[in-house]
Amino acid sequence: MNVTINTDNHITGSDRMENYFSEVLHNSLKRFEDKITSIEIHLTDENGSEKSSPDDKKCVIEARVNGMPPQVVSNHAPSVELAIKGAADKMKKLLDHAFDKVRTH
């Protein structure tokens, strides 16, 4: 599973951040690893660095899954870490539901 992290110009990316977020995703989605070909993460600070408001960090995760259209979720939170954890949880639920539908049809 290839993980790509994209940030806007208000969020500073680092190797440490990339490793941490990749680990969060791998732990959350490990049961789907053989079905997911790639994951793209987009992190944005919707208010920019000059303003702060609750839930202004946004994480969008797009998973490319074998035999399915891309699966996309988003999550808003007060910090980048919480945004990605929330989005990873949403992706896990989405994939659980999507694969349950495939099994029943």
PDB file of C-alpha atoms in Angstrom:
ATOM      1  CA  MET A   1       0.000   0.000   0.000  1.00  0.00           C
ATOM      2  CA  ASN A   2       1.590   3.228  -1.196  1.00  0.00           C
ATOM      3  CA  VAL A   3       0.801   6.311   0.951  1.00  0.00           C
ATOM      4  CA  THR A   4       1.222   9.844  -0.434  1.00  0.00           C
ATOM      5  CA  ILE A   5       0.774  12.881   1.816  1.00  0.00           C
ATOM      6  CA  ASN A   6       0.028  16.322   0.362  1.00  0.00           C
ATOM      7  CA  THR A   7      -0.109  19.473   2.495  1.00  0.00           C
ATOM      8  CA  ASP A   8      -1.101  23.028   1.735  1.00  0.00           C
ATOM      9  CA  ASN A   9       1.292  25.914   2.278  1.00  0.00           C
ATOM     10  CA  HIS A  10       0.024  26.434   5.869  1.00  0.00           C
ATOM     11  CA  ILE A  11       0.940  22.933   7.079  1.00  0.00           C
ATOM     12  CA  THR A  12       4.589  22.006   7.210  1.00  0.00           C
ATOM     13  CA  GLY A  13       5.295  18.430   6.202  1.00  0.00           C
ATOM     14  CA  SER A  14       8.203  16.457   7.622  1.00  0.00           C
ATOM     15  CA  ASP A  15       9.552  12.918   7.485  1.00  0.00           C
ATOM     16  CA  ARG A  16       8.485  12.393  11.097  1.00  0.00           C
ATOM     17  CA  MET A  17       4.931  13.511  10.282  1.00  0.00           C
ATOM     18  CA  GLU A  18       4.825  11.286   7.194  1.00  0.00           C
ATOM     19  CA  ASN A  19       6.012   8.259   9.157  1.00  0.00           C
ATOM     20  CA  TYR A  20       3.512   8.880  11.951  1.00  0.00           C
ATOM     21  CA  PHE A  21       0.551   9.341   9.591  1.00  0.00           C
ATOM     22  CA  SER A  22       1.555   6.322   7.498  1.00  0.00           C
ATOM     23  CA  GLU A  23       1.665   4.253  10.694  1.00  0.00           C
ATOM     24  CA  VAL A  24      -1.775   5.515  11.780  1.00  0.00           C
ATOM     25  CA  LEU A  25      -3.215   4.520   8.399  1.00  0.00           C
ATOM     26  CA  HIS A  26      -1.492   1.143   8.274  1.00  0.00           C
ATOM     27  CA  ASN A  27      -2.759   0.299  11.771  1.00  0.00           C
ATOM     28  CA  SER A  28      -6.276   1.460  11.006  1.00  0.00           C
ATOM     29  CA  LEU A  29      -6.559  -0.174   7.568  1.00  0.00           C
ATOM     30  CA  LYS A  30      -4.325  -3.220   7.977  1.00  0.00           C
ATOM     31  CA  ARG A  31      -7.106  -5.708   7.233  1.00  0.00           C
ATOM     32  CA  PHE A  32      -7.581  -4.085   3.811  1.00  0.00           C
ATOM     33  CA  GLU A  33      -3.882  -3.825   2.857  1.00  0.00           C
ATOM     34  CA  ASP A  34      -4.098  -6.559   0.223  1.00  0.00           C
ATOM     35  CA  LYS A  35      -7.013  -4.760  -1.489  1.00  0.00           C
ATOM     36  CA  ILE A  36      -5.750  -1.147  -1.345  1.00  0.00           C
ATOM     37  CA  THR A  37      -3.212  -0.177  -4.007  1.00  0.00           C
ATOM     38  CA  SER A  38      -2.614   3.401  -2.865  1.00  0.00           C
ATOM     39  CA  ILE A  39      -3.769   6.071  -0.454  1.00  0.00           C
ATOM     40  CA  GLU A  40      -3.564   9.813  -0.960  1.00  0.00           C
ATOM     41  CA  ILE A  41      -3.871  12.155   2.015  1.00  0.00           C
ATOM     42  CA  HIS A  42      -4.588  15.868   1.590  1.00  0.00           C
ATOM     43  CA  LEU A  43      -4.077  18.058   4.665  1.00  0.00           C
ATOM     44  CA  THR A  44      -5.235  21.668   4.717  1.00  0.00           C
ATOM     45  CA  ASP A  45      -5.579  24.489   7.209  1.00  0.00           C
ATOM     46  CA  GLU A  46      -8.797  26.072   6.012  1.00  0.00           C
ATOM     47  CA  ASN A  47      -8.251  29.387   7.841  1.00  0.00           C
ATOM     48  CA  GLY A  48      -4.551  29.747   7.117  1.00  0.00           C
ATOM     49  CA  SER A  49      -1.877  30.374   9.691  1.00  0.00           C
ATOM     50  CA  GLU A  50      -3.147  33.837  10.700  1.00  0.00           C
ATOM     51  CA  LYS A  51      -6.457  32.694  12.127  1.00  0.00           C
ATOM     52  CA  SER A  52      -7.439  29.838  14.347  1.00  0.00           C
ATOM     53  CA  SER A  53     -10.847  28.364  14.872  1.00  0.00           C
ATOM     54  CA  PRO A  54     -12.183  25.047  16.058  1.00  0.00           C
ATOM     55  CA  ASP A  55     -11.991  22.280  13.496  1.00  0.00           C
ATOM     56  CA  ASP A  56     -10.079  24.303  10.892  1.00  0.00           C
ATOM     57  CA  LYS A  57      -7.731  21.431   9.973  1.00  0.00           C
ATOM     58  CA  LYS A  58      -9.079  19.197   7.226  1.00  0.00           C
ATOM     59  CA  CYS A  59      -7.917  15.772   6.142  1.00  0.00           C
ATOM     60  CA  VAL A  60      -9.161  14.131   2.949  1.00  0.00           C
ATOM     61  CA  ILE A  61      -8.188  10.505   2.334  1.00  0.00           C
ATOM     62  CA  GLU A  62      -8.627   8.863  -1.054  1.00  0.00           C
ATOM     63  CA  ALA A  63      -8.088   5.108  -1.209  1.00  0.00           C
ATOM     64  CA  ARG A  64      -7.657   3.298  -4.506  1.00  0.00           C
ATOM     65  CA  VAL A  65      -9.069  -0.175  -4.095  1.00  0.00           C
ATOM     66  CA  ASN A  66      -8.806  -3.094  -6.528  1.00  0.00           C
ATOM     67  CA  GLY A  67     -12.039  -3.504  -8.497  1.00  0.00           C
ATOM     68  CA  MET A  68     -13.779  -0.451  -7.002  1.00  0.00           C
ATOM     69  CA  PRO A  69     -13.985   3.237  -7.711  1.00  0.00           C
ATOM     70  CA  PRO A  70     -11.813   5.439  -5.460  1.00  0.00           C
ATOM     71  CA  GLN A  71     -13.152   5.700  -1.915  1.00  0.00           C
ATOM     72  CA  VAL A  72     -12.980   9.188  -0.369  1.00  0.00           C
ATOM     73  CA  VAL A  73     -13.602  10.534   3.141  1.00  0.00           C
ATOM     74  CA  SER A  74     -12.882  13.829   4.893  1.00  0.00           C
ATOM     75  CA  ASN A  75     -12.663  14.970   8.485  1.00  0.00           C
ATOM     76  CA  HIS A  76     -12.344  18.337  10.236  1.00  0.00           C
ATOM     77  CA  ALA A  77     -10.605  18.679  13.604  1.00  0.00           C
ATOM     78  CA  PRO A  78      -8.721  21.218  15.735  1.00  0.00           C
ATOM     79  CA  SER A  79      -5.348  19.578  14.961  1.00  0.00           C
ATOM     80  CA  VAL A  80      -3.786  17.781  12.015  1.00  0.00           C
ATOM     81  CA  GLU A  81      -3.288  14.646  14.142  1.00  0.00           C
ATOM     82  CA  LEU A  82      -6.962  14.479  15.129  1.00  0.00           C
ATOM     83  CA  ALA A  83      -8.052  15.231  11.568  1.00  0.00           C
ATOM     84  CA  ILE A  84      -6.099  12.296  10.163  1.00  0.00           C
ATOM     85  CA  LYS A  85      -7.168   9.905  12.941  1.00  0.00           C
ATOM     86  CA  GLY A  86     -10.813  10.825  12.357  1.00  0.00           C
ATOM     87  CA  ALA A  87     -10.470  10.433   8.596  1.00  0.00           C
ATOM     88  CA  ALA A  88      -8.730   7.055   9.033  1.00  0.00           C
ATOM     89  CA  ASP A  89     -11.626   5.869  11.226  1.00  0.00           C
ATOM     90  CA  LYS A  90     -14.129   7.053   8.619  1.00  0.00           C
ATOM     91  CA  MET A  91     -12.184   5.271   5.859  1.00  0.00           C
ATOM     92  CA  LYS A  92     -12.182   2.041   7.851  1.00  0.00           C
ATOM     93  CA  LYS A  93     -15.981   2.244   8.272  1.00  0.00           C
ATOM     94  CA  LEU A  94     -16.457   3.103   4.592  1.00  0.00           C
ATOM     95  CA  LEU A  95     -14.332   0.155   3.444  1.00  0.00           C
ATOM     96  CA  ASP A  96     -16.059  -2.202   5.914  1.00  0.00           C
ATOM     97  CA  HIS A  97     -19.404  -1.154   4.445  1.00  0.00           C
ATOM     98  CA  ALA A  98     -18.195  -1.315   0.826  1.00  0.00           C
ATOM     99  CA  PHE A  99     -16.752  -4.821   1.194  1.00  0.00           C
ATOM    100  CA  ASP A 100     -19.847  -6.021   3.075  1.00  0.00           C
ATOM    101  CA  LYS A 101     -21.965  -4.839   0.117  1.00  0.00           C
ATOM    102  CA  VAL A 102     -19.720  -6.681  -2.335  1.00  0.00           C
ATOM    103  CA  ARG A 103     -19.948  -9.902  -0.306  1.00  0.00           C
ATOM    104  CA  THR A 104     -23.751  -9.800  -0.162  1.00  0.00           C
ATOM    105  CA  HIS A 105     -24.214  -9.227  -3.908  1.00  0.00           C
TER     106      HIS A 105
END
